[in-house]
mmCIF file of C-alpha atoms and ligand atoms in Angstrom:
data_model
loop_
_atom_site.group_PDB
_atom_site.id
_atom_site.type_symbol
_atom_site.label_atom_id
_atom_site.label_comp_id
_atom_site.label_asym_id
_atom_site.label_seq_id
_atom_site.Cartn_x
_atom_site.Cartn_y
_atom_site.Cartn_z
ATOM 1 C CA MET H 27 103.855 97.852 99.485
ATOM 2 C CA THR H 28 104.522 94.241 98.562
ATOM 3 C CA MET H 29 105.006 92.938 95.031
ATOM 4 C CA GLN H 30 101.972 91.242 93.517
ATOM 5 C CA GLN H 31 102.756 87.656 92.561
ATOM 6 C CA ALA H 32 102.147 86.856 88.911
ATOM 7 C CA GLY H 33 98.575 85.698 88.489
ATOM 8 C CA ALA H 34 97.487 86.824 91.976
ATOM 9 C CA PRO H 35 94.319 88.899 92.020
ATOM 10 C CA SER H 36 94.888 92.630 92.176
ATOM 11 C CA GLY H 37 92.498 95.221 93.537
ATOM 12 C CA PRO H 38 90.344 95.035 96.640
ATOM 13 C CA GLN H 39 89.147 91.735 98.059
ATOM 14 C CA CYS H 40 86.212 90.957 100.341
ATOM 15 C CA ARG H 41 87.329 91.140 103.964
ATOM 16 C CA PHE H 42 85.092 88.210 104.829
ATOM 17 C CA CYS H 43 85.180 85.714 101.959
ATOM 18 C CA GLY H 44 88.218 86.909 99.979
ATOM 19 C CA ASP H 45 86.411 87.235 96.648
ATOM 20 C CA ALA H 46 87.521 90.060 94.346
ATOM 21 C CA LEU H 47 85.367 93.172 94.773
ATOM 22 C CA ARG H 48 84.081 94.092 91.329
ATOM 23 C CA HIS H 49 80.875 95.974 92.110
ATOM 24 C CA THR H 50 80.655 99.546 93.334
ATOM 25 C CA PHE H 51 77.926 100.206 95.884
ATOM 26 C CA VAL H 52 78.509 103.948 95.982
ATOM 27 C CA ASP H 53 81.518 106.166 95.325
ATOM 28 C CA LEU H 54 81.398 109.263 97.551
ATOM 29 C CA GLY H 55 84.661 110.686 96.260
ATOM 30 C CA MET H 56 87.521 111.806 98.499
ATOM 31 C CA SER H 57 86.866 112.586 102.147
ATOM 32 C CA PRO H 58 88.903 113.272 105.310
ATOM 33 C CA LEU H 59 88.557 111.064 108.402
ATOM 34 C CA CYS H 60 85.279 112.030 109.988
ATOM 35 C CA GLN H 61 86.476 112.330 113.592
ATOM 36 C CA THR H 62 89.525 114.479 112.921
ATOM 37 C CA HIS H 63 87.915 117.757 113.940
ATOM 38 C CA ILE H 64 90.654 120.256 113.351
ATOM 39 C CA THR H 65 91.993 123.021 115.545
ATOM 40 C CA GLU H 66 92.301 126.681 114.647
ATOM 41 C CA GLU H 67 96.008 126.369 113.894
ATOM 42 C CA GLN H 68 95.467 123.321 111.662
ATOM 43 C CA LEU H 69 93.184 125.386 109.409
ATOM 44 C CA ASN H 70 96.174 126.401 107.317
ATOM 45 C CA HIS H 71 97.661 122.915 107.054
ATOM 46 C CA MET H 72 97.070 120.142 104.558
ATOM 47 C CA GLU H 73 94.525 117.500 105.505
ATOM 48 C CA PRO H 74 94.687 113.884 104.346
ATOM 49 C CA PHE H 75 91.727 112.850 102.165
ATOM 50 C CA TYR H 76 91.009 109.201 101.401
ATOM 51 C CA PRO H 77 88.675 107.545 98.887
ATOM 52 C CA LEU H 78 85.193 106.873 100.232
ATOM 53 C CA HIS H 79 84.343 104.140 97.781
ATOM 54 C CA ALA H 80 82.034 101.380 98.995
ATOM 55 C CA TYR H 81 81.947 98.023 97.217
ATOM 56 C CA VAL H 82 79.568 95.102 97.498
ATOM 57 C CA CYS H 83 80.839 91.526 97.331
ATOM 58 C CA SER H 84 78.915 89.515 94.752
ATOM 59 C CA ARG H 85 79.500 86.280 96.676
ATOM 60 C CA CYS H 86 78.573 87.129 100.309
ATOM 61 C CA PHE H 87 76.947 90.591 99.772
ATOM 62 C CA LEU H 88 79.075 92.295 102.378
ATOM 63 C CA VAL H 89 79.102 96.023 101.617
ATOM 64 C CA GLN H 90 82.507 97.370 102.554
ATOM 65 C CA LEU H 91 85.203 99.970 102.263
ATOM 66 C CA ASP H 92 88.742 99.024 101.508
ATOM 67 C CA GLU H 93 91.046 99.557 104.496
ATOM 68 C CA TYR H 94 92.400 102.926 103.376
ATOM 69 C CA VAL H 95 93.355 103.918 106.899
ATOM 70 C CA SER H 96 94.553 101.679 109.725
ATOM 71 C CA PRO H 97 92.370 101.400 112.839
ATOM 72 C CA GLY H 98 95.352 102.501 114.924
ATOM 73 C CA GLU H 99 95.325 105.796 113.082
ATOM 74 C CA ILE H 100 91.583 106.210 113.555
ATOM 75 C CA PHE H 101 90.782 104.870 116.984
ATOM 76 C CA SER H 102 93.804 105.421 119.191
ATOM 77 C CA GLU H 103 92.486 108.879 120.110
ATOM 78 C CA TYR H 104 88.802 109.096 119.357
ATOM 79 C CA ALA H 105 86.529 112.065 119.962
ATOM 80 C CA TYR H 106 83.260 110.199 120.339
ATOM 81 C CA PHE H 107 81.994 110.035 123.904
ATOM 82 C CA SER H 108 78.638 108.270 124.043
ATOM 83 C CA SER H 109 77.685 109.894 127.342
ATOM 84 C CA TYR H 110 76.943 113.145 125.486
ATOM 85 C CA SER H 111 73.806 111.631 123.983
ATOM 86 C CA ASP H 112 70.971 111.242 126.505
ATOM 87 C CA SER H 113 68.924 108.924 124.311
ATOM 88 C CA TRP H 114 71.902 106.611 123.754
ATOM 89 C CA VAL H 115 72.620 106.356 127.499
ATOM 90 C CA GLU H 116 68.942 105.535 128.052
ATOM 91 C CA HIS H 117 69.099 102.921 125.287
ATOM 92 C CA ALA H 118 72.020 101.328 127.161
ATOM 93 C CA ARG H 119 70.123 101.318 130.462
ATOM 94 C CA ARG H 120 67.150 99.514 128.923
ATOM 95 C CA TYR H 121 69.470 96.986 127.286
ATOM 96 C CA THR H 122 71.137 96.273 130.635
ATOM 97 C CA GLU H 123 67.827 95.549 132.340
ATOM 98 C CA ALA H 124 66.650 93.307 129.508
ATOM 99 C CA MET H 125 69.862 91.235 129.580
ATOM 100 C CA ILE H 126 69.854 90.869 133.373
ATOM 101 C CA GLU H 127 66.331 89.516 133.236
ATOM 102 C CA ARG H 128 66.531 87.326 130.129
ATOM 103 C CA PHE H 129 69.919 85.698 130.750
ATOM 104 C CA LYS H 130 69.972 85.851 134.569
ATOM 105 C CA ILE H 131 73.053 88.044 134.697
ATOM 106 C CA GLY H 132 74.064 88.668 138.313
ATOM 107 C CA SER H 133 76.882 89.152 140.785
ATOM 108 C CA LYS H 134 78.553 85.868 139.750
ATOM 109 C CA SER H 135 78.494 86.705 136.040
ATOM 110 C CA LYS H 136 81.076 88.470 133.936
ATOM 111 C CA VAL H 137 80.002 91.039 131.394
ATOM 112 C CA MET H 138 82.559 92.153 128.831
ATOM 113 C CA GLU H 139 81.993 94.960 126.393
ATOM 114 C CA ILE H 140 84.130 95.460 123.319
ATOM 115 C CA ALA H 141 84.602 99.145 122.444
ATOM 116 C CA SER H 142 83.111 100.150 125.774
ATOM 117 C CA ASP H 143 83.672 103.862 125.143
ATOM 118 C CA ASP H 144 83.533 105.942 128.337
ATOM 119 C CA GLY H 145 81.588 103.274 130.260
ATOM 120 C CA TYR H 146 78.155 104.735 129.391
ATOM 121 C CA LEU H 147 76.708 101.198 129.197
ATOM 122 C CA LEU H 148 78.736 99.161 131.688
ATOM 123 C CA GLN H 149 77.964 101.724 134.424
ATOM 124 C CA HIS H 150 74.405 100.327 134.485
ATOM 125 C CA PHE H 151 75.719 96.797 135.140
ATOM 126 C CA VAL H 152 78.099 98.139 137.818
ATOM 127 C CA ALA H 153 75.140 99.819 139.521
ATOM 128 C CA LYS H 154 73.456 96.383 139.776
ATOM 129 C CA GLY H 155 76.560 94.752 141.228
ATOM 130 C CA VAL H 156 77.532 92.824 138.086
ATOM 131 C CA PRO H 157 81.307 92.385 137.502
ATOM 132 C CA VAL H 158 82.311 94.005 134.214
ATOM 133 C CA LEU H 159 85.298 94.586 131.991
ATOM 134 C CA GLY H 160 85.467 97.220 129.296
ATOM 135 C CA ILE H 161 87.754 96.705 126.309
ATOM 136 C CA GLU H 162 88.327 100.051 124.640
ATOM 137 C CA PRO H 163 90.913 100.760 121.931
ATOM 138 C CA ALA H 164 91.122 104.538 122.444
ATOM 139 C CA ALA H 165 93.403 105.084 125.438
ATOM 140 C CA ASN H 166 92.063 108.572 126.193
ATOM 141 C CA VAL H 167 88.486 107.255 126.278
ATOM 142 C CA ALA H 168 89.413 104.191 128.368
ATOM 143 C CA ALA H 169 91.039 106.505 130.917
ATOM 144 C CA VAL H 170 87.763 108.412 131.315
ATOM 145 C CA ALA H 171 85.926 105.146 132.008
ATOM 146 C CA VAL H 172 88.477 104.043 134.613
ATOM 147 C CA GLU H 173 88.130 107.407 136.358
ATOM 148 C CA LYS H 174 84.401 106.783 136.598
ATOM 149 C CA GLY H 175 85.041 103.414 138.294
ATOM 150 C CA ILE H 176 84.411 101.160 135.280
ATOM 151 C CA PRO H 177 87.213 98.534 134.984
ATOM 152 C CA THR H 178 88.516 99.045 131.446
ATOM 153 C CA THR H 179 91.535 97.813 129.540
ATOM 154 C CA ALA H 180 92.866 99.836 126.604
ATOM 155 C CA ARG H 181 93.342 97.460 123.695
ATOM 156 C CA PHE H 182 92.024 96.320 120.330
ATOM 157 C CA PHE H 183 89.982 93.140 120.231
ATOM 158 C CA GLY H 184 90.924 90.057 118.194
ATOM 159 C CA GLN H 185 92.015 86.439 118.677
ATOM 160 C CA GLU H 186 95.287 87.306 120.382
ATOM 161 C CA SER H 187 93.828 89.822 122.809
ATOM 162 C CA ALA H 188 90.875 87.477 123.479
ATOM 163 C CA ARG H 189 93.330 84.789 124.671
ATOM 164 C CA GLY H 190 95.003 87.332 126.923
ATOM 165 C CA LEU H 191 91.690 88.531 128.333
ATOM 166 C CA VAL H 192 90.539 84.990 129.080
ATOM 167 C CA ALA H 193 93.844 84.256 130.861
ATOM 168 C CA GLU H 194 93.570 87.420 132.971
ATOM 169 C CA HIS H 195 89.826 87.721 133.536
ATOM 170 C CA GLY H 196 88.143 84.438 132.538
ATOM 171 C CA HIS H 197 85.403 83.919 129.937
ATOM 172 C CA ALA H 198 82.398 86.160 129.422
ATOM 173 C CA ASP H 199 78.839 85.160 130.300
ATOM 174 C CA LEU H 200 77.688 88.128 128.292
ATOM 175 C CA LEU H 201 79.936 89.530 125.596
ATOM 176 C CA LEU H 202 78.665 92.607 123.873
ATOM 177 C CA GLY H 203 79.722 95.169 121.359
ATOM 178 C CA ASN H 204 77.707 98.064 120.044
ATOM 179 C CA ASN H 205 78.762 99.791 116.860
ATOM 180 C CA VAL H 206 82.104 98.001 116.761
ATOM 181 C CA LEU H 207 81.574 95.097 114.341
ATOM 182 C CA ALA H 208 81.205 97.556 111.481
ATOM 183 C CA HIS H 209 84.338 99.403 112.631
ATOM 184 C CA THR H 210 86.580 96.341 112.466
ATOM 185 C CA PRO H 211 88.709 95.818 109.352
ATOM 186 C CA ALA H 212 90.015 92.405 110.490
ATOM 187 C CA LEU H 213 86.489 91.005 110.607
ATOM 188 C CA ASN H 214 87.385 87.301 110.708
ATOM 189 C CA ASP H 215 89.993 87.775 113.447
ATOM 190 C CA PHE H 216 87.498 89.788 115.478
ATOM 191 C CA VAL H 217 84.668 87.240 115.302
ATOM 192 C CA ALA H 218 87.114 84.379 115.964
ATOM 193 C CA GLY H 219 88.168 86.326 119.079
ATOM 194 C CA MET H 220 84.576 86.391 120.297
ATOM 195 C CA LYS H 221 84.399 82.615 119.951
ATOM 196 C CA ILE H 222 87.462 82.428 122.240
ATOM 197 C CA ALA H 223 86.192 84.885 124.868
ATOM 198 C CA LEU H 224 82.667 83.482 125.233
ATOM 199 C CA LYS H 225 81.803 80.979 127.974
ATOM 200 C CA PRO H 226 80.434 77.605 126.748
ATOM 201 C CA HIS H 227 76.862 78.659 127.607
ATOM 202 C CA GLY H 228 77.448 82.383 127.266
ATOM 203 C CA VAL H 229 75.606 84.814 125.038
ATOM 204 C CA LEU H 230 76.953 87.521 122.806
ATOM 205 C CA THR H 231 75.054 90.508 121.491
ATOM 206 C CA MET H 232 76.158 92.972 118.856
ATOM 207 C CA GLU H 233 74.463 96.041 117.495
ATOM 208 C CA PHE H 234 75.239 97.627 114.157
ATOM 209 C CA PRO H 235 73.360 99.642 111.540
ATOM 210 C CA HIS H 236 71.196 97.478 109.287
ATOM 211 C CA LEU H 237 72.185 97.626 105.618
ATOM 212 C CA LEU H 238 68.571 97.136 104.598
ATOM 213 C CA ARG H 239 67.608 100.408 106.295
ATOM 214 C CA LEU H 240 70.643 102.195 104.871
ATOM 215 C CA MET H 241 69.466 101.270 101.386
ATOM 216 C CA GLU H 242 65.753 101.831 101.962
ATOM 217 C CA GLU H 243 66.229 105.202 103.619
ATOM 218 C CA ASN H 244 69.104 106.522 101.583
ATOM 219 C CA GLN H 245 71.444 106.827 104.574
ATOM 220 C CA PHE H 246 74.558 107.270 102.440
ATOM 221 C CA ASP H 247 76.098 109.579 105.054
ATOM 222 C CA THR H 248 76.504 106.654 107.458
ATOM 223 C CA ILE H 249 79.304 105.553 105.128
ATOM 224 C CA TYR H 250 82.627 106.843 106.424
ATOM 225 C CA HIS H 251 86.155 105.514 106.779
ATOM 226 C CA GLU H 252 85.652 104.313 110.346
ATOM 227 C CA HIS H 253 82.793 102.095 109.119
ATOM 228 C CA PHE H 254 84.546 99.334 107.247
ATOM 229 C CA SER H 255 81.541 96.975 106.832
ATOM 230 C CA TYR H 256 77.769 97.286 106.303
ATOM 231 C CA PHE H 257 75.748 94.190 107.118
ATOM 232 C CA SER H 258 72.484 92.602 106.163
ATOM 233 C CA PHE H 259 71.357 89.819 108.495
ATOM 234 C CA ILE H 260 71.961 87.254 105.776
ATOM 235 C CA THR H 261 75.607 88.284 105.525
ATOM 236 C CA VAL H 262 76.319 88.652 109.238
ATOM 237 C CA GLU H 263 74.837 85.216 109.878
ATOM 238 C CA GLN H 264 77.361 83.695 107.445
ATOM 239 C CA VAL H 265 80.224 85.551 109.137
ATOM 240 C CA PHE H 266 79.395 84.220 112.605
ATOM 241 C CA ALA H 267 78.557 80.714 111.355
ATOM 242 C CA LYS H 268 82.020 80.445 109.824
ATOM 243 C CA HIS H 269 83.498 80.954 113.306
ATOM 244 C CA GLY H 270 81.230 78.507 115.126
ATOM 245 C CA ILE H 271 78.664 80.983 116.416
ATOM 246 C CA THR H 272 74.946 80.571 115.729
ATOM 247 C CA LEU H 273 72.713 83.630 115.738
ATOM 248 C CA PHE H 274 69.629 82.528 117.659
ATOM 249 C CA ASP H 275 67.723 85.792 117.886
ATOM 250 C CA VAL H 276 67.621 89.241 116.347
ATOM 251 C CA GLU H 277 65.901 92.514 117.152
ATOM 252 C CA GLU H 278 65.347 95.496 114.913
ATOM 253 C CA LEU H 279 66.068 98.738 116.765
ATOM 254 C CA PRO H 280 65.458 102.368 115.826
ATOM 255 C CA SER H 281 68.964 103.471 116.902
ATOM 256 C CA HIS H 282 71.356 105.000 114.339
ATOM 257 C CA GLY H 283 68.637 105.095 111.702
ATOM 258 C CA GLY H 284 67.813 101.403 112.110
ATOM 259 C CA SER H 285 70.086 98.831 113.710
ATOM 260 C CA LEU H 286 70.100 95.114 114.300
ATOM 261 C CA ARG H 287 70.850 93.564 117.662
ATOM 262 C CA ILE H 288 71.994 90.003 117.064
ATOM 263 C CA TYR H 289 72.168 87.307 119.742
ATOM 264 C CA GLY H 290 74.835 84.649 119.318
ATOM 265 C CA ARG H 291 75.813 81.435 121.092
ATOM 266 C CA HIS H 292 78.312 78.699 120.501
ATOM 267 C CA THR H 293 76.946 76.487 117.718
ATOM 268 C CA GLU H 294 77.468 73.504 120.096
ATOM 269 C CA ASP H 295 75.166 75.132 122.728
ATOM 270 C CA GLU H 296 71.913 73.843 121.268
ATOM 271 C CA GLY H 297 69.800 74.626 124.344
ATOM 272 C CA LYS H 298 68.926 78.037 122.938
ATOM 273 C CA ALA H 299 66.515 77.537 120.025
ATOM 274 C CA VAL H 300 66.610 79.805 116.995
ATOM 275 C CA ALA H 301 63.755 82.318 117.245
ATOM 276 C CA ASP H 302 61.104 82.887 114.572
ATOM 277 C CA ARG H 303 62.333 86.468 114.267
ATOM 278 C CA VAL H 304 65.503 85.132 112.631
ATOM 279 C CA THR H 305 63.647 83.236 109.885
ATOM 280 C CA GLU H 306 61.224 86.118 109.353
ATOM 281 C CA LEU H 307 63.939 88.723 108.923
ATOM 282 C CA LYS H 308 65.900 86.528 106.517
ATOM 283 C CA GLN H 309 62.814 86.017 104.389
ATOM 284 C CA ARG H 310 62.097 89.753 104.360
ATOM 285 C CA GLU H 311 65.665 90.464 103.267
ATOM 286 C CA ILE H 312 65.424 87.903 100.464
ATOM 287 C CA ASP H 313 62.107 89.435 99.343
ATOM 288 C CA THR H 314 63.759 92.879 99.250
ATOM 289 C CA GLY H 315 66.526 91.593 96.998
ATOM 290 C CA VAL H 316 69.411 91.618 99.488
ATOM 291 C CA SER H 317 70.837 88.441 97.936
ATOM 292 C CA LYS H 318 70.812 89.791 94.385
ATOM 293 C CA ILE H 319 73.663 91.951 93.117
ATOM 294 C CA GLU H 320 71.310 94.003 90.883
ATOM 295 C CA THR H 321 69.584 95.466 93.965
ATOM 296 C CA TYR H 322 72.821 97.144 95.067
ATOM 297 C CA ALA H 323 73.423 98.743 91.676
ATOM 298 C CA LEU H 324 70.381 100.997 92.137
ATOM 299 C CA PHE H 325 71.737 102.782 95.219
ATOM 300 C CA GLU H 326 74.281 105.188 93.742
ATOM 301 C CA GLU H 327 71.818 107.104 91.558
ATOM 302 C CA ARG H 328 69.561 107.690 94.585
ATOM 303 C CA VAL H 329 72.507 109.135 96.475
ATOM 304 C CA LYS H 330 73.300 111.562 93.676
ATOM 305 C CA GLU H 331 69.687 112.693 93.626
ATOM 306 C CA ALA H 332 69.736 113.231 97.411
ATOM 307 C CA LYS H 333 72.778 115.487 96.978
ATOM 308 C CA ARG H 334 71.040 117.511 94.265
ATOM 309 C CA LYS H 335 67.993 117.997 96.511
ATOM 310 C CA ILE H 336 70.038 119.073 99.539
ATOM 311 C CA LEU H 337 71.976 121.607 97.469
ATOM 312 C CA ALA H 338 68.837 122.878 95.727
ATOM 313 C CA PHE H 339 67.280 123.563 99.130
ATOM 314 C CA LEU H 340 70.359 125.361 100.465
ATOM 315 C CA ILE H 341 70.784 127.448 97.309
ATOM 316 C CA ASP H 342 67.134 128.530 97.472
ATOM 317 C CA VAL H 343 67.190 129.625 101.096
ATOM 318 C CA LYS H 344 70.562 131.370 100.782
ATOM 319 C CA ARG H 345 69.314 133.302 97.739
ATOM 320 C CA ALA H 346 66.376 134.376 99.888
ATOM 321 C CA GLY H 347 68.867 135.780 102.405
ATOM 322 C CA LYS H 348 68.229 133.228 105.156
ATOM 323 C CA VAL H 349 70.706 132.087 107.798
ATOM 324 C CA VAL H 350 71.347 128.343 108.151
ATOM 325 C CA VAL H 351 73.341 126.804 110.992
ATOM 326 C CA GLY H 352 74.062 123.173 111.763
ATOM 327 C CA TYR H 353 73.244 121.048 114.792
ATOM 328 C CA GLY H 354 75.773 118.375 115.709
ATOM 329 C CA ALA H 355 79.168 117.366 114.335
ATOM 330 C CA PRO H 356 78.754 113.598 113.981
ATOM 331 C CA GLY H 357 80.699 111.334 111.649
ATOM 332 C CA LYS H 358 77.777 111.085 109.287
ATOM 333 C CA GLY H 359 77.622 114.890 109.097
ATOM 334 C CA ASN H 360 81.124 115.013 107.743
ATOM 335 C CA THR H 361 80.379 112.573 104.937
ATOM 336 C CA LEU H 362 77.339 114.618 103.987
ATOM 337 C CA LEU H 363 79.131 117.972 104.158
ATOM 338 C CA ASN H 364 82.142 116.772 102.177
ATOM 339 C CA TYR H 365 80.196 114.824 99.544
ATOM 340 C CA CYS H 366 77.795 117.713 98.971
ATOM 341 C CA GLY H 367 80.524 120.387 99.224
ATOM 342 C CA ILE H 368 78.780 122.335 101.990
ATOM 343 C CA ARG H 369 81.009 124.843 103.780
ATOM 344 C CA GLN H 370 80.450 128.198 105.446
ATOM 345 C CA ASP H 371 78.970 129.360 102.146
ATOM 346 C CA PHE H 372 75.812 127.540 103.258
ATOM 347 C CA ILE H 373 76.160 126.818 106.985
ATOM 348 C CA ASP H 374 77.551 129.553 109.251
ATOM 349 C CA TYR H 375 78.522 127.236 112.101
ATOM 350 C CA THR H 376 77.426 124.045 113.765
ATOM 351 C CA VAL H 377 76.929 123.329 117.466
ATOM 352 C CA ASP H 378 77.795 120.308 119.556
ATOM 353 C CA ARG H 379 77.298 119.487 123.214
ATOM 354 C CA SER H 380 80.654 117.728 123.424
ATOM 355 C CA PRO H 381 83.344 120.054 124.813
ATOM 356 C CA HIS H 382 85.889 117.902 122.932
ATOM 357 C CA LYS H 383 84.503 119.251 119.655
ATOM 358 C CA GLN H 384 83.739 122.851 120.609
ATOM 359 C CA GLY H 385 86.304 125.351 119.327
ATOM 360 C CA ARG H 386 87.264 123.010 116.500
ATOM 361 C CA TYR H 387 86.251 122.815 112.841
ATOM 362 C CA THR H 388 84.596 120.107 110.758
ATOM 363 C CA PRO H 389 87.210 118.130 108.794
ATOM 364 C CA GLY H 390 87.595 119.164 105.176
ATOM 365 C CA THR H 391 84.744 121.667 105.197
ATOM 366 C CA HIS H 392 86.055 123.842 108.073
ATOM 367 C CA ILE H 393 82.706 124.809 109.562
ATOM 368 C CA PRO H 394 83.278 126.125 113.116
ATOM 369 C CA ILE H 395 81.876 123.951 115.926
ATOM 370 C CA VAL H 396 80.577 126.002 118.849
ATOM 371 C CA HIS H 397 78.499 125.682 122.029
ATOM 372 C CA PRO H 398 74.718 125.277 121.496
ATOM 373 C CA ASP H 399 74.139 128.639 123.275
ATOM 374 C CA ARG H 400 75.229 130.366 120.065
ATOM 375 C CA ILE H 401 71.847 129.497 118.499
ATOM 376 C CA ARG H 402 69.945 131.739 120.925
ATOM 377 C CA GLN H 403 72.412 134.540 120.376
ATOM 378 C CA THR H 404 72.258 134.487 116.552
ATOM 379 C CA ARG H 405 68.612 133.410 115.974
ATOM 380 C CA PRO H 406 69.109 131.544 112.668
ATOM 381 C CA ASP H 407 66.237 130.852 110.229
ATOM 382 C CA TYR H 408 67.109 127.175 109.804
ATOM 383 C CA LEU H 409 68.721 124.566 112.010
ATOM 384 C CA PHE H 410 70.208 121.863 109.764
ATOM 385 C CA ILE H 411 70.229 118.635 111.792
ATOM 386 C CA LEU H 412 73.275 116.534 110.909
ATOM 387 C CA PRO H 413 72.652 113.596 113.308
ATOM 388 C CA TRP H 414 69.197 113.020 111.792
ATOM 389 C CA ASN H 415 68.856 109.797 113.803
ATOM 390 C CA LEU H 416 68.535 112.022 116.916
ATOM 391 C CA ARG H 417 66.167 114.498 115.242
ATOM 392 C CA GLU H 418 63.389 114.149 117.813
ATOM 393 C CA GLU H 419 65.740 114.661 120.749
ATOM 394 C CA ILE H 420 67.281 117.685 119.011
ATOM 395 C CA MET H 421 63.982 119.264 117.979
ATOM 396 C CA GLU H 422 62.877 119.018 121.583
ATOM 397 C CA ALA H 423 66.132 120.414 122.989
ATOM 398 C CA ALA H 424 66.098 123.311 120.508
ATOM 399 C CA ALA H 425 62.312 123.887 120.414
ATOM 400 C CA TYR H 426 62.997 127.509 121.427
ATOM 401 C CA ILE H 427 64.009 128.422 117.852
ATOM 402 C CA ARG H 428 60.273 128.616 117.116
ATOM 403 C CA GLU H 429 60.193 131.794 119.285
ATOM 404 C CA TRP H 430 61.687 133.666 116.320
ATOM 405 C CA GLY H 431 60.176 131.512 113.569
ATOM 406 C CA GLY H 432 63.215 129.257 113.226
ATOM 407 C CA ARG H 433 62.694 125.938 111.445
ATOM 408 C CA PHE H 434 64.389 122.538 111.445
ATOM 409 C CA VAL H 435 65.832 120.860 108.371
ATOM 410 C CA VAL H 436 66.433 117.107 108.214
ATOM 411 C CA PRO H 437 68.477 116.099 105.137
ATOM 412 C CA ILE H 438 67.966 112.295 105.096
ATOM 413 C CA PRO H 439 66.197 110.320 103.531
ATOM 414 C CA GLU H 440 65.436 113.530 101.664
ATOM 415 C CA VAL H 441 65.360 117.186 102.660
ATOM 416 C CA LYS H 442 62.392 117.937 104.896
ATOM 417 C CA VAL H 443 61.585 121.160 106.755
ATOM 418 C CA TYR H 444 59.807 121.106 110.141
ATOM 419 C CA SER H 445 58.179 124.307 111.403
HETATM 420 ZN ZN1 LIG U 701 82.491 88.357 100.238
#
């Protein structure tokens, strides 16, 4: 801790514009880190809990968490392997084909991906003969990618590492990052790094959950410590503009409950005109009230009501003697379970396809995570889908629960039962 200078502002400050954060977006109480699935022997130990208190900046409207935990603590050994989601791997394949065609990416290009995970995306470029480089902060995950033949360097991305990457590997024709911008506490350093790594006529794309959808669809459980920032287009455009990058196109995607894919270029590279989609989305955000602080004040009460509805449902079915089990152990599930106080009193166990999670327990709530085969063996009445963004994929994969009258429950935007 450093001493505050007399007169210096105290309390949290906006990680983009530096303004004091005075407005709460939603306070979800204390929560453990969502990817720290604990082992059997850790069940009897203490677990660190941190505040899950999201603020909104009244100057730039960036919704954000204070940096309660350092990224090194969170991401140096991360349990999320994208390859365990079929629909996400398919999403990556379609992206690859679209980029190759639109920006003429080929064997003389260089594609760099920030937070490249286990190479689930870059593998599609490799298959087409495009030179790639993955930049992945979690060393254990980077090692998996390298084993699969995807060149990957284990490091965090920022201005300093961008200079090093350019010196070693040259500039990127296509620089991409999916679900990393939101995970970056040093936002300005990160975006300034992209300016450094991008070729003069290169293109960058980033995907991240859209704040507008989070608010409209009550996706409070997508707030967790690893997600430092929550962006509207209006805010993200300001962030990139400050670092000399113009967003010239944007797509709205269904992934993660509703994401944006932004397309950026150097502001000096005026050959790429700004698409109508950019102006249209900005107008729609303004019409929805994204640039008015009052809009954000309405969110917290909706979250409390969602919690009451989820608990009312679980209390009803448990009183009726039904068995409820979970599906998935995603980050968002842990926010929901901890905020609502759902433990084995309501959910017997949850299943996950990732062997890295099986045999462990959900952080804070200690619900056992087991292999999906357990569902057939125990024939539960309800399957509570935690990664609701993958509900269709999951309902298809577990359609067999209907053999014994099992039903699906999706908690967000509000509890809904599917027979
Ligand atoms: Zn701000």
